[in-house]
Amino acid sequence: MANDDKKPAAPSPSFDVIVIGGGPAGYPAAIRAAQNKLSVACIDEWKNRDGTPAFGGTCLNAGCIPSKALLESSELYHRVREEFASHGIKVSGASLDLAQMQKRKAGIVRGMTGGILALFKAAGVTPLQGHGKLLAPGTVEFTAHDGAKRSLSAKQVVLASGSAPIELRSAAFQAPQIVDSWGALDFDAVPKRLAVIGAGVIGLELGSVWRRLGSEVVVLEALPEFLPIADQQLAKEALRHFKKQGLEIRLGAKLTQALVEGDAVHVTYADAKGEQKLTVDRLVVAVGRRPYTQDLFTPESAVQLDERGFIKVDDHCRTGVAGVWAIGDCVRGPMLAHKGKEEGVMVADLIAGLFGETNYKVIPSVIYTSPEISWVGLTEEQVKASGRAYKVGVFPFLASGRAKAMEQASGFAKVLAAQDDDEILGVHIVGPMAGELIAEAVLAMEYSASSEDLQRTIHAHPTLSEAVHEAALNADKRSIDNINR
Ligand code: FAD
Ligand code: AMP
């Protein structure tokens, strides 16, 4: 020990770039920075419920990936029971093995999060599992999970600390009865009666999972309008299908209190008729997420938060403090994994002196319900409000041979284009594989395509993508496979 005292202090490890946060914003930033020949460390503190640390953040551990795994499994369960007979496939005795469904989900998550470590290794990124804190520009304190602290230095620091679920004072989390979205992905039994607060993207996806597996689901939404962020023609069509599936969505219903009594939750909410009551077995609070920046930086670092708690950044994710950047859910803009990834790549390229840009006007949104919902660009309501003259083309999946073959011939594709120069202003899809189909529209809009460009592009037959082609044709009343209106 005495000898140790005489040793000079170990020099603090130094990197070109340190990324704090290893979610879908942070880990791509680290990989791209390494591809740009910079020395990089990525610090992440995520621990799963069993205590194992894992990269991937909310998205891989508790969000996008586990929710899609359960949406896929529950959809298959639903189809085997409700749809296979119409294909002429008789199945008897199909039953639910929820433990296996959850095991499959956990396996996918484990594989994907472990994959990030493999990507880091291949790219030469140093993974550090524990807490990162920006002490001052260029200096980061790293606290490993065992409590050991180290000071690190870096020319550039990227903050990618993500977000956390919003908790309501009137319905504080109290697992297992009152849970957030992560809790709702981990139920080990199908609740008989389930209430979901919030008919946003997450609430609708989780409500769909448990409805398909047999729960009676009531979704309470404070706003009077359904999915106000989406094109309202799309929202109306989706609502009609959700109702048919037995998802009970009560609009203009604001939760005021939730009380746990034994294994039940007594929910009180207010609607136009006054106070209402509901008793359920489980309550999921899915009222949105807030930026998470706890213990992320010191006041001396001079990083600023805005009035809603997001780290202040410009269009290129610069915080205004030299050498400090912030990306993903902890900064303004839609809380989406692909938005964070694009920002991560942009920042890593800018740091390396390369070109980098995020086109915030062309970020796709997808809701993975059945039917799926997707869009990019402006809604019809937004185009109307802008005052620009426009044309609309719609094509129903009812007229799509592929959708019929899939027994999923519902919903439509809709293309909005400017009347003057035919520029595509927005594309909205509700129907089978809408989340995949939107990619073509994103690419078209990224290249400032016109609806004529889409019209003149050959689409394979019979595919679902023909619906987008025909919707573009319909914008000029030139649809072949549908009556032009
Ligand atoms: P996060 O994924 O939250 O990652 C941040 C990471 O930083 C975490 O691991 C955190 O532990 C770590 N961290 C924070 N502070 C520190 C610190 N000081 N030191 C070290 N580490 C720290 N988006 C989509 O695009 N598509 C979807 O289908 C989708 N589905 C979703 C479903 C659900 C149920 C939920 C909850 C979210 C979903 N999202 C979806 C949103 C998506 O998960 C987020 O937009 C995305 O995870 C944000 O990425 P991020 O890297 O900014 O933050
Ligand atoms: P999102 O932000 O897309 O996750 O959606 C969250 C939804 O929850 C929004 O549509 C909110 O209007 C809704 N919401 C927020 N607070 C309440 C509440 N107390 N009762 C019912 N709905 C709520």
Coordinates of C-alpha atoms and ligand atoms in Angstrom, one line a residue:
M1 CA 0.0 0.0 0.0
A2 CA 2.8 2.4 1.0
N3 CA 4.4 1.7 -2.4
D4 CA 1.2 2.6 -4.2
D5 CA 1.2 6.0 -2.5
K6 CA 4.5 6.8 -4.2
K7 CA 3.2 5.8 -7.7
P8 CA 2.3 8.8 -9.9
A9 CA -1.5 9.1 -10.5
A10 CA -2.5 7.0 -13.5
P11 CA -3.1 9.3 -16.4
S12 CA -6.8 9.7 -17.2
P13 CA -7.6 7.6 -20.3
S14 CA -8.0 9.9 -23.2
F15 CA -10.3 9.5 -26.3
D16 CA -11.2 11.6 -29.3
V17 CA -14.9 11.1 -28.5
I18 CA -16.9 9.9 -25.5
V19 CA -20.5 9.1 -26.0
I20 CA -22.7 8.9 -22.8
G21 CA -25.6 6.6 -23.5
G22 CA -25.6 3.5 -25.5
G23 CA -29.2 3.5 -26.9
P24 CA -30.2 3.8 -30.6
A25 CA -28.8 7.4 -30.6
G26 CA -25.6 6.8 -28.7
Y27 CA -24.3 3.5 -30.1
P28 CA -24.5 4.5 -33.8
A29 CA -22.7 7.8 -32.9
A30 CA -19.9 5.7 -31.3
I31 CA -19.7 3.3 -34.2
R32 CA -19.7 6.0 -36.9
A33 CA -17.0 8.0 -34.9
A34 CA -14.9 4.9 -34.9
Q35 CA -15.5 4.3 -38.6
N36 CA -14.2 7.9 -39.0
K37 CA -10.9 6.7 -37.4
L38 CA -11.4 8.4 -34.1
S39 CA -10.8 6.8 -30.7
V40 CA -14.1 6.3 -29.0
A41 CA -15.6 5.1 -25.7
C42 CA -19.3 4.6 -25.1
I43 CA -20.6 4.7 -21.5
D44 CA -23.9 3.1 -20.7
E45 CA -25.5 2.4 -17.3
W46 CA -28.6 0.4 -18.4
K47 CA -29.3 -2.7 -16.2
N48 CA -32.1 -5.2 -16.9
R49 CA -34.4 -6.4 -14.2
D50 CA -32.1 -9.3 -13.4
G51 CA -29.3 -6.9 -12.8
T52 CA -27.4 -7.6 -16.1
P53 CA -26.0 -4.5 -17.8
A54 CA -26.9 -4.2 -21.5
F55 CA -26.3 -1.8 -24.2
G56 CA -29.2 -0.7 -26.5
G57 CA -31.1 1.6 -24.1
T58 CA -34.8 1.8 -24.0
C59 CA -35.3 0.8 -27.6
L60 CA -33.6 -2.6 -27.5
N61 CA -34.3 -3.5 -23.8
A62 CA -37.7 -2.1 -23.0
G63 CA -39.2 -0.4 -26.1
C64 CA -39.1 -0.9 -29.9
I65 CA -37.7 -4.5 -29.9
P66 CA -39.6 -6.3 -27.1
S67 CA -42.9 -4.5 -28.1
K68 CA -42.5 -5.7 -31.7
A69 CA -41.7 -9.2 -30.6
L70 CA -44.9 -9.4 -28.6
L71 CA -47.0 -7.6 -31.3
E72 CA -45.8 -10.3 -33.8
S73 CA -46.5 -13.2 -31.4
S74 CA -49.9 -11.9 -30.3
E75 CA -50.9 -11.2 -33.9
L76 CA -50.1 -14.8 -34.9
Y77 CA -52.1 -16.0 -31.9
H78 CA -55.0 -13.9 -33.0
R79 CA -54.8 -15.0 -36.7
V80 CA -54.5 -18.6 -35.9
R81 CA -57.8 -18.4 -34.0
E82 CA -59.7 -15.9 -36.1
E83 CA -58.3 -16.0 -39.6
F84 CA -56.9 -19.4 -40.5
A85 CA -60.3 -21.0 -41.0
S86 CA -61.0 -18.6 -43.9
H87 CA -57.8 -19.8 -45.6
G88 CA -59.1 -23.4 -45.2
I89 CA -56.8 -24.3 -42.4
K90 CA -58.5 -26.0 -39.6
V91 CA -56.6 -25.7 -36.3
S92 CA -58.0 -27.1 -33.1
G93 CA -56.7 -26.6 -29.6
A94 CA -54.5 -23.5 -30.3
S95 CA -53.7 -22.2 -26.9
L96 CA -51.5 -19.6 -25.4
D97 CA -48.1 -20.3 -23.8
L98 CA -47.3 -16.9 -22.4
A99 CA -44.1 -18.0 -20.7
Q100 CA -42.7 -19.2 -24.0
M101 CA -43.9 -16.0 -25.8
Q102 CA -42.0 -14.0 -23.1
K103 CA -39.0 -16.3 -23.3
R104 CA -38.8 -15.7 -27.1
K105 CA -39.0 -12.0 -26.6
A106 CA -36.3 -12.1 -24.0
G107 CA -34.1 -14.1 -26.3
I108 CA -34.5 -11.6 -29.1
V109 CA -33.6 -8.7 -26.7
R110 CA -30.6 -10.6 -25.4
G111 CA -29.3 -11.3 -29.0
M112 CA -29.8 -7.8 -30.1
T113 CA -28.2 -6.1 -27.1
G114 CA -25.3 -8.6 -27.1
G115 CA -24.9 -7.7 -30.8
I116 CA -24.0 -4.1 -29.9
L117 CA -21.0 -5.4 -28.0
A118 CA -19.9 -7.4 -31.0
L119 CA -20.4 -4.3 -33.2
F120 CA -18.3 -2.2 -30.8
K121 CA -15.6 -4.8 -30.8
A122 CA -15.5 -4.9 -34.6
A123 CA -15.4 -1.1 -34.9
G124 CA -12.9 -0.6 -32.1
V125 CA -15.2 1.2 -29.7
T126 CA -14.4 0.9 -26.0
P127 CA -17.5 -0.1 -24.1
L128 CA -17.8 1.1 -20.5
Q129 CA -20.7 0.0 -18.4
G130 CA -21.6 2.3 -15.6
H131 CA -22.5 6.0 -15.1
G132 CA -21.0 8.9 -17.1
K133 CA -21.1 12.5 -16.0
L134 CA -19.7 15.5 -17.9
L135 CA -17.7 17.4 -15.3
A136 CA -16.5 20.1 -17.7
P137 CA -16.0 20.2 -21.5
G138 CA -13.4 17.5 -22.2
T139 CA -13.7 15.8 -18.8
V140 CA -16.0 12.9 -18.0
E141 CA -16.3 11.0 -14.7
F142 CA -17.0 7.3 -15.2
T143 CA -18.5 5.3 -12.3
A144 CA -18.4 1.6 -13.0
H145 CA -21.3 -0.5 -11.6
D146 CA -19.1 -1.7 -8.8
G147 CA -18.7 2.0 -7.7
A148 CA -15.1 2.5 -8.9
K149 CA -14.6 6.0 -10.3
R150 CA -12.3 7.1 -13.1
S151 CA -11.7 10.4 -14.8
L152 CA -11.6 10.3 -18.6
S153 CA -10.8 12.9 -21.0
A154 CA -12.1 13.5 -24.6
K155 CA -11.9 16.1 -27.2
Q156 CA -15.6 15.8 -27.9
V157 CA -18.4 14.5 -25.7
V158 CA -21.8 13.4 -27.1
L159 CA -24.7 13.2 -24.6
A160 CA -27.3 10.6 -25.5
S161 CA -29.0 9.9 -22.2
G162 CA -32.5 9.2 -23.6
S163 CA -35.8 9.5 -21.9
A164 CA -37.9 8.0 -19.1
P165 CA -41.7 7.3 -18.8
I166 CA -43.8 10.1 -17.4
E167 CA -45.4 9.2 -14.1
L168 CA -48.7 10.7 -13.2
R169 CA -49.2 11.9 -9.6
S170 CA -52.8 10.6 -9.8
A171 CA -51.5 7.1 -10.7
A172 CA -48.0 6.6 -9.3
F173 CA -46.3 3.4 -10.5
Q174 CA -47.0 0.5 -8.1
A175 CA -45.9 -2.7 -9.7
P176 CA -47.4 -5.1 -10.5
Q177 CA -50.8 -3.3 -10.6
I178 CA -49.9 0.1 -12.0
V179 CA -47.0 -0.1 -14.4
D180 CA -45.2 1.8 -17.1
S181 CA -44.7 0.4 -20.7
W182 CA -41.7 -1.7 -19.6
G183 CA -43.9 -3.4 -16.9
A184 CA -46.6 -3.9 -19.4
L185 CA -44.2 -5.8 -21.7
D186 CA -43.4 -8.2 -18.9
F187 CA -46.8 -9.4 -17.6
D188 CA -46.5 -13.0 -16.7
A189 CA -50.3 -13.6 -17.0
V190 CA -52.9 -12.1 -19.3
P191 CA -54.8 -9.6 -17.2
K192 CA -58.6 -10.1 -17.4
R193 CA -59.3 -6.4 -17.3
L194 CA -56.7 -3.9 -18.4
A195 CA -56.8 -0.1 -18.6
V196 CA -54.3 1.9 -20.6
I197 CA -53.9 5.6 -19.9
G198 CA -53.0 7.4 -23.1
A199 CA -54.0 6.5 -26.7
G200 CA -50.6 7.5 -28.1
V201 CA -48.3 5.2 -30.1
I202 CA -47.1 3.2 -27.0
G203 CA -50.6 2.9 -25.4
L204 CA -52.2 1.6 -28.7
E205 CA -49.4 -0.9 -29.3
L206 CA -49.5 -2.3 -25.7
G207 CA -53.3 -2.3 -25.7
S208 CA -53.3 -4.3 -28.9
V209 CA -50.9 -6.9 -27.6
W210 CA -53.0 -7.7 -24.5
R211 CA -56.4 -7.4 -26.3
R212 CA -55.2 -10.0 -28.8
L213 CA -54.1 -12.3 -26.0
G214 CA -57.5 -12.0 -24.4
S215 CA -57.7 -9.0 -22.0
E216 CA -60.7 -6.7 -22.0
V217 CA -58.9 -3.5 -22.7
V218 CA -60.1 0.1 -22.1
V219 CA -57.9 2.9 -23.3
L220 CA -58.5 6.3 -21.6
E221 CA -57.4 9.3 -23.6
A222 CA -57.7 12.9 -22.2
L223 CA -57.9 14.5 -25.6
P224 CA -61.2 14.6 -27.5
E225 CA -59.5 13.7 -30.8
F226 CA -58.0 10.4 -31.7
L227 CA -54.3 10.5 -32.8
P228 CA -54.2 14.2 -33.4
I229 CA -50.6 13.9 -34.7
A230 CA -51.8 11.8 -37.6
D231 CA -53.7 12.6 -40.7
Q232 CA -57.3 12.5 -39.5
Q233 CA -58.6 10.4 -42.4
L234 CA -56.0 7.8 -41.4
A235 CA -56.9 8.2 -37.7
K236 CA -60.6 7.6 -38.4
E237 CA -59.9 4.5 -40.4
A238 CA -57.6 3.1 -37.7
L239 CA -60.1 3.9 -34.9
R240 CA -62.8 2.0 -36.8
H241 CA -60.6 -1.1 -36.9
F242 CA -59.5 -0.9 -33.3
K243 CA -63.1 -0.7 -32.2
K244 CA -63.9 -3.8 -34.3
Q245 CA -61.1 -5.6 -32.5
G246 CA -62.7 -4.8 -29.2
L247 CA -60.2 -2.2 -28.1
E248 CA -62.4 0.2 -26.2
I249 CA -61.0 3.7 -26.7
R250 CA -62.7 6.4 -24.6
L251 CA -61.8 9.8 -25.8
G252 CA -62.1 13.0 -23.7
A253 CA -61.5 10.8 -20.6
K254 CA -58.9 12.2 -18.2
L255 CA -57.6 10.0 -15.5
T256 CA -58.0 11.7 -12.1
Q257 CA -57.2 8.9 -9.6
A258 CA -56.0 5.3 -9.5
L259 CA -56.1 3.4 -6.2
V260 CA -54.7 -0.1 -5.7
E261 CA -56.9 -2.3 -3.5
G262 CA -55.7 -5.9 -3.2
D263 CA -55.0 -7.1 -6.7
A264 CA -57.4 -4.6 -8.3
V265 CA -57.0 -1.0 -9.4
H266 CA -59.9 1.4 -9.0
V267 CA -59.7 4.1 -11.7
T268 CA -61.5 7.4 -11.6
Y269 CA -61.7 9.6 -14.7
A270 CA -63.5 12.6 -15.9
D271 CA -65.3 12.9 -19.2
A272 CA -68.0 15.2 -20.6
K273 CA -70.7 13.5 -18.5
G274 CA -68.7 14.0 -15.2
E275 CA -66.9 11.6 -13.0
Q276 CA -66.6 7.9 -14.1
K277 CA -65.3 4.8 -12.4
L278 CA -63.7 1.7 -13.7
T279 CA -62.1 -1.3 -11.9
V280 CA -59.3 -3.3 -13.6
D281 CA -56.7 -5.8 -12.7
R282 CA -53.8 -3.9 -14.3
L283 CA -53.3 -0.3 -15.2
V284 CA -50.7 0.8 -17.8
V285 CA -49.7 4.5 -17.7
A286 CA -48.5 5.4 -21.2
V287 CA -48.9 9.2 -21.2
G288 CA -45.6 10.0 -22.9
R289 CA -41.9 10.2 -22.0
R290 CA -39.7 12.9 -20.6
P291 CA -36.0 13.7 -21.4
Y292 CA -33.7 11.9 -18.9
T293 CA -30.7 13.9 -17.8
Q294 CA -30.3 13.0 -14.1
D295 CA -26.7 13.5 -12.9
L296 CA -25.5 13.8 -16.5
F297 CA -23.6 17.0 -16.3
T298 CA -22.4 19.6 -13.7
P299 CA -23.6 23.2 -13.7
E300 CA -19.9 24.1 -14.5
S301 CA -20.2 22.3 -17.9
A302 CA -22.6 25.1 -18.9
V303 CA -24.9 22.7 -20.8
Q304 CA -28.4 24.2 -20.8
L305 CA -31.8 22.6 -20.6
D306 CA -34.9 24.2 -22.1
E307 CA -38.2 24.8 -20.2
R308 CA -39.3 21.2 -20.8
G309 CA -36.1 19.6 -19.6
F310 CA -34.6 18.8 -23.0
I311 CA -30.9 19.6 -23.6
K312 CA -30.7 22.7 -25.7
V313 CA -29.2 22.1 -29.1
D314 CA -29.2 23.7 -32.6
D315 CA -30.1 21.9 -35.9
H316 CA -26.8 20.1 -35.8
C317 CA -27.1 18.9 -32.2
R318 CA -24.5 21.4 -30.9
T319 CA -25.2 22.3 -27.3
G320 CA -23.5 25.7 -27.6
V321 CA -20.6 24.5 -25.3
A322 CA -17.5 23.8 -27.4
G323 CA -17.0 20.1 -27.9
V324 CA -20.3 19.0 -26.3
W325 CA -23.2 17.6 -28.4
A326 CA -26.5 16.0 -27.6
I327 CA -28.7 13.6 -29.6
G328 CA -31.8 11.4 -29.4
D329 CA -34.7 11.5 -26.9
C330 CA -32.9 13.9 -24.6
V331 CA -33.1 16.7 -27.2
R332 CA -36.1 18.3 -29.1
G333 CA -37.9 16.5 -31.9
P334 CA -39.8 13.2 -32.1
M335 CA -38.8 10.6 -29.6
L336 CA -38.0 7.9 -32.2
A337 CA -35.1 5.5 -32.4
H338 CA -34.4 6.3 -36.1
K339 CA -34.4 10.0 -35.4
G340 CA -31.7 9.5 -32.7
K341 CA -29.7 7.2 -34.9
E342 CA -29.6 9.8 -37.7
E343 CA -28.5 12.5 -35.3
G344 CA -25.8 10.2 -33.9
V345 CA -24.4 9.6 -37.3
M346 CA -24.6 13.3 -38.2
V347 CA -22.7 14.3 -35.1
A348 CA -20.0 11.7 -35.6
D349 CA -19.5 12.9 -39.1
L350 CA -19.5 16.6 -38.2
I351 CA -16.9 15.8 -35.5
A352 CA -14.7 14.2 -38.1
G353 CA -15.0 17.3 -40.3
L354 CA -17.3 15.5 -42.8
F355 CA -20.7 16.6 -44.1
G356 CA -23.6 15.8 -41.7
E357 CA -27.3 16.7 -41.7
T358 CA -30.6 15.4 -40.4
N359 CA -33.6 16.1 -42.5
Y360 CA -36.2 16.7 -39.8
K361 CA -38.9 17.3 -42.4
V362 CA -38.7 13.7 -43.6
I363 CA -38.8 11.5 -40.5
P364 CA -41.2 8.5 -40.8
S365 CA -43.7 7.6 -38.1
V366 CA -45.0 4.1 -37.6
I367 CA -47.5 2.6 -35.2
Y368 CA -47.2 -1.2 -35.3
T369 CA -50.9 -2.0 -34.6
S370 CA -53.1 -4.0 -36.9
P371 CA -53.7 -2.4 -39.4
E372 CA -50.3 -0.7 -39.2
I373 CA -50.2 3.1 -39.5
S374 CA -47.4 5.1 -41.0
W375 CA -46.7 8.5 -42.5
V376 CA -44.1 10.9 -43.5
G377 CA -44.4 14.7 -44.2
L378 CA -47.4 16.8 -43.7
T379 CA -50.9 15.6 -42.9
E380 CA -53.8 16.9 -45.0
E381 CA -54.8 19.2 -42.1
Q382 CA -51.3 20.7 -42.0
V383 CA -51.2 21.2 -45.8
K384 CA -54.7 22.9 -45.6
A385 CA -53.5 25.2 -42.9
S386 CA -50.4 26.1 -44.9
G387 CA -52.7 27.5 -47.6
R388 CA -50.8 25.7 -50.4
A389 CA -53.1 24.3 -53.1
Y390 CA -52.8 20.5 -53.1
K391 CA -54.2 17.3 -54.7
V392 CA -54.9 14.0 -52.9
G393 CA -54.7 10.5 -54.2
V394 CA -56.1 7.5 -52.3
F395 CA -56.0 3.8 -53.0
P396 CA -57.8 1.3 -50.8
F397 CA -56.1 -2.1 -50.0
L398 CA -59.5 -3.6 -50.8
A399 CA -58.5 -3.3 -54.5
S400 CA -55.0 -4.8 -53.9
G401 CA -54.6 -8.4 -55.0
R402 CA -51.7 -9.0 -52.7
A403 CA -53.6 -7.6 -49.7
K404 CA -56.6 -9.8 -50.5
A405 CA -54.3 -12.8 -50.8
M406 CA -53.0 -11.9 -47.4
E407 CA -56.5 -11.6 -46.0
Q408 CA -55.6 -8.1 -45.0
A409 CA -57.5 -6.0 -47.6
S410 CA -58.3 -3.0 -45.4
G411 CA -57.1 0.5 -45.0
F412 CA -55.6 2.7 -47.7
A413 CA -52.5 4.6 -49.0
K414 CA -52.8 8.4 -49.4
V415 CA -50.5 10.7 -51.3
L416 CA -50.7 14.5 -50.9
A417 CA -48.9 16.6 -53.6
A418 CA -48.7 20.3 -54.4
Q419 CA -51.0 21.6 -57.1
D420 CA -48.4 23.9 -58.6
D421 CA -45.2 21.8 -58.9
D422 CA -46.5 18.3 -58.0
E423 CA -44.0 18.0 -55.1
I424 CA -45.0 15.2 -52.7
L425 CA -46.0 16.9 -49.4
G426 CA -47.0 13.8 -47.4
V427 CA -47.8 10.1 -47.6
H428 CA -50.0 8.3 -45.2
I429 CA -50.7 4.6 -45.0
V430 CA -53.0 2.6 -42.9
G431 CA -53.0 -1.1 -43.8
P432 CA -50.9 -4.2 -44.0
M433 CA -47.1 -3.6 -43.6
A434 CA -47.6 0.1 -43.7
G435 CA -44.4 0.5 -41.7
E436 CA -42.4 -1.1 -44.5
L437 CA -44.3 0.6 -47.3
I438 CA -43.5 4.1 -46.0
A439 CA -39.8 3.7 -46.8
E440 CA -40.5 4.3 -50.5
A441 CA -42.3 7.6 -49.7
V442 CA -39.4 8.6 -47.4
L443 CA -36.9 8.1 -50.1
A444 CA -39.1 9.9 -52.6
M445 CA -39.5 12.9 -50.3
E446 CA -35.8 12.9 -49.4
Y447 CA -35.1 13.4 -53.2
S448 CA -37.9 16.0 -53.4
A449 CA -39.8 13.7 -55.8
S450 CA -43.1 14.7 -57.5
S451 CA -46.1 12.4 -57.5
E452 CA -45.3 11.9 -61.2
D453 CA -42.0 10.4 -60.2
L454 CA -43.9 7.8 -58.1
Q455 CA -46.4 7.3 -60.9
R456 CA -43.6 6.6 -63.5
T457 CA -41.8 4.2 -61.1
I458 CA -42.5 0.5 -61.9
H459 CA -43.8 -1.4 -58.9
A460 CA -43.8 -5.2 -58.9
H461 CA -47.1 -7.0 -59.2
P462 CA -48.8 -8.2 -57.1
T463 CA -47.3 -6.3 -54.1
L464 CA -48.7 -4.1 -51.4
S465 CA -46.4 -1.3 -52.7
E466 CA -48.7 -1.0 -55.7
A467 CA -51.1 0.8 -53.4
V468 CA -48.6 3.7 -53.0
H469 CA -48.1 3.7 -56.8
E470 CA -51.9 3.8 -57.4
A471 CA -52.4 6.4 -54.8
A472 CA -49.9 8.6 -56.6
L473 CA -51.7 8.0 -59.9
N474 CA -55.0 8.8 -58.2
A475 CA -53.7 12.2 -57.2
D476 CA -54.0 13.0 -61.0
K477 CA -57.1 10.9 -61.4
R478 CA -55.1 8.4 -63.5
S479 CA -55.5 5.4 -61.3
I480 CA -55.8 2.2 -63.3
D481 CA -57.0 -0.3 -60.6
N482 CA -59.4 1.9 -58.9
I483 CA -62.3 4.2 -59.7
N484 CA -60.9 7.7 -59.9
R485 CA -62.8 10.1 -57.6
Ligands
FAD1 P1 -32.4 5.5 -24.9 O1 -32.8 4.4 -25.7 O2 -33.3 5.8 -23.7 O3 -31.0 5.2 -24.4 C1 -30.3 6.0 -23.5 C2 -29.3 5.2 -22.7 O4 -28.4 6.0 -22.0 C3 -29.9 4.2 -21.7 O5 -29.3 2.9 -21.8 C4 -29.6 4.8 -20.4 O6 -29.5 3.9 -19.3 C5 -28.3 5.5 -20.7 N1 -27.9 6.6 -19.8 C6 -28.6 7.7 -19.4 N2 -27.9 8.5 -18.7 C7 -26.7 7.9 -18.5 C8 -25.5 8.3 -17.9 N3 -25.4 9.5 -17.2 N4 -24.4 7.5 -17.9 C9 -24.5 6.3 -18.6 N5 -25.6 5.9 -19.3 C10 -26.7 6.7 -19.2 N6 -39.2 4.2 -31.3 C11 -39.2 3.9 -32.6 O7 -38.5 4.5 -33.4 N7 -39.9 2.8 -33.0 C12 -40.6 2.0 -32.2 O8 -41.2 1.0 -32.6 C13 -40.6 2.4 -30.8 N8 -41.3 1.6 -29.9 C14 -41.2 1.9 -28.6 C15 -42.0 1.1 -27.7 C16 -41.9 1.4 -26.3 C17 -42.7 0.6 -25.4 C18 -41.1 2.5 -25.9 C19 -41.0 2.8 -24.4 C20 -40.4 3.3 -26.7 C21 -40.5 3.0 -28.1 N9 -39.8 3.8 -29.1 C22 -39.9 3.5 -30.4 C23 -39.0 5.0 -28.7 C24 -37.5 4.6 -28.6 O9 -37.3 3.6 -27.7 C25 -36.7 5.9 -28.2 O10 -37.0 6.9 -29.1 C26 -35.2 5.5 -28.3 O11 -34.9 4.5 -27.4 C27 -34.4 6.8 -27.9 O12 -33.0 6.5 -28.1 P2 -31.9 7.2 -27.2 O13 -30.6 6.5 -27.5 O14 -32.1 8.7 -27.3 O15 -32.3 6.9 -25.7
AMP2 P1 -47.7 9.9 -26.4 O1 -47.2 11.2 -26.0 O2 -47.8 9.7 -27.9 O3 -47.1 8.7 -25.8 O4 -49.3 9.8 -25.9 C1 -49.6 10.0 -24.6 C2 -51.1 10.3 -24.6 O5 -51.6 10.3 -23.2 C3 -51.5 11.7 -25.1 O6 -52.4 11.5 -26.1 C4 -52.1 12.4 -23.9 O7 -53.2 13.2 -24.3 C5 -52.6 11.3 -23.0 N1 -52.7 11.6 -21.6 C6 -51.9 12.4 -20.8 N2 -52.3 12.5 -19.5 C7 -53.5 11.8 -19.5 C8 -54.5 11.5 -18.4 N3 -54.3 12.0 -17.2 N4 -55.6 10.8 -18.7 C9 -55.7 10.3 -20.0 N5 -54.9 10.5 -21.0 C10 -53.8 11.2 -20.8

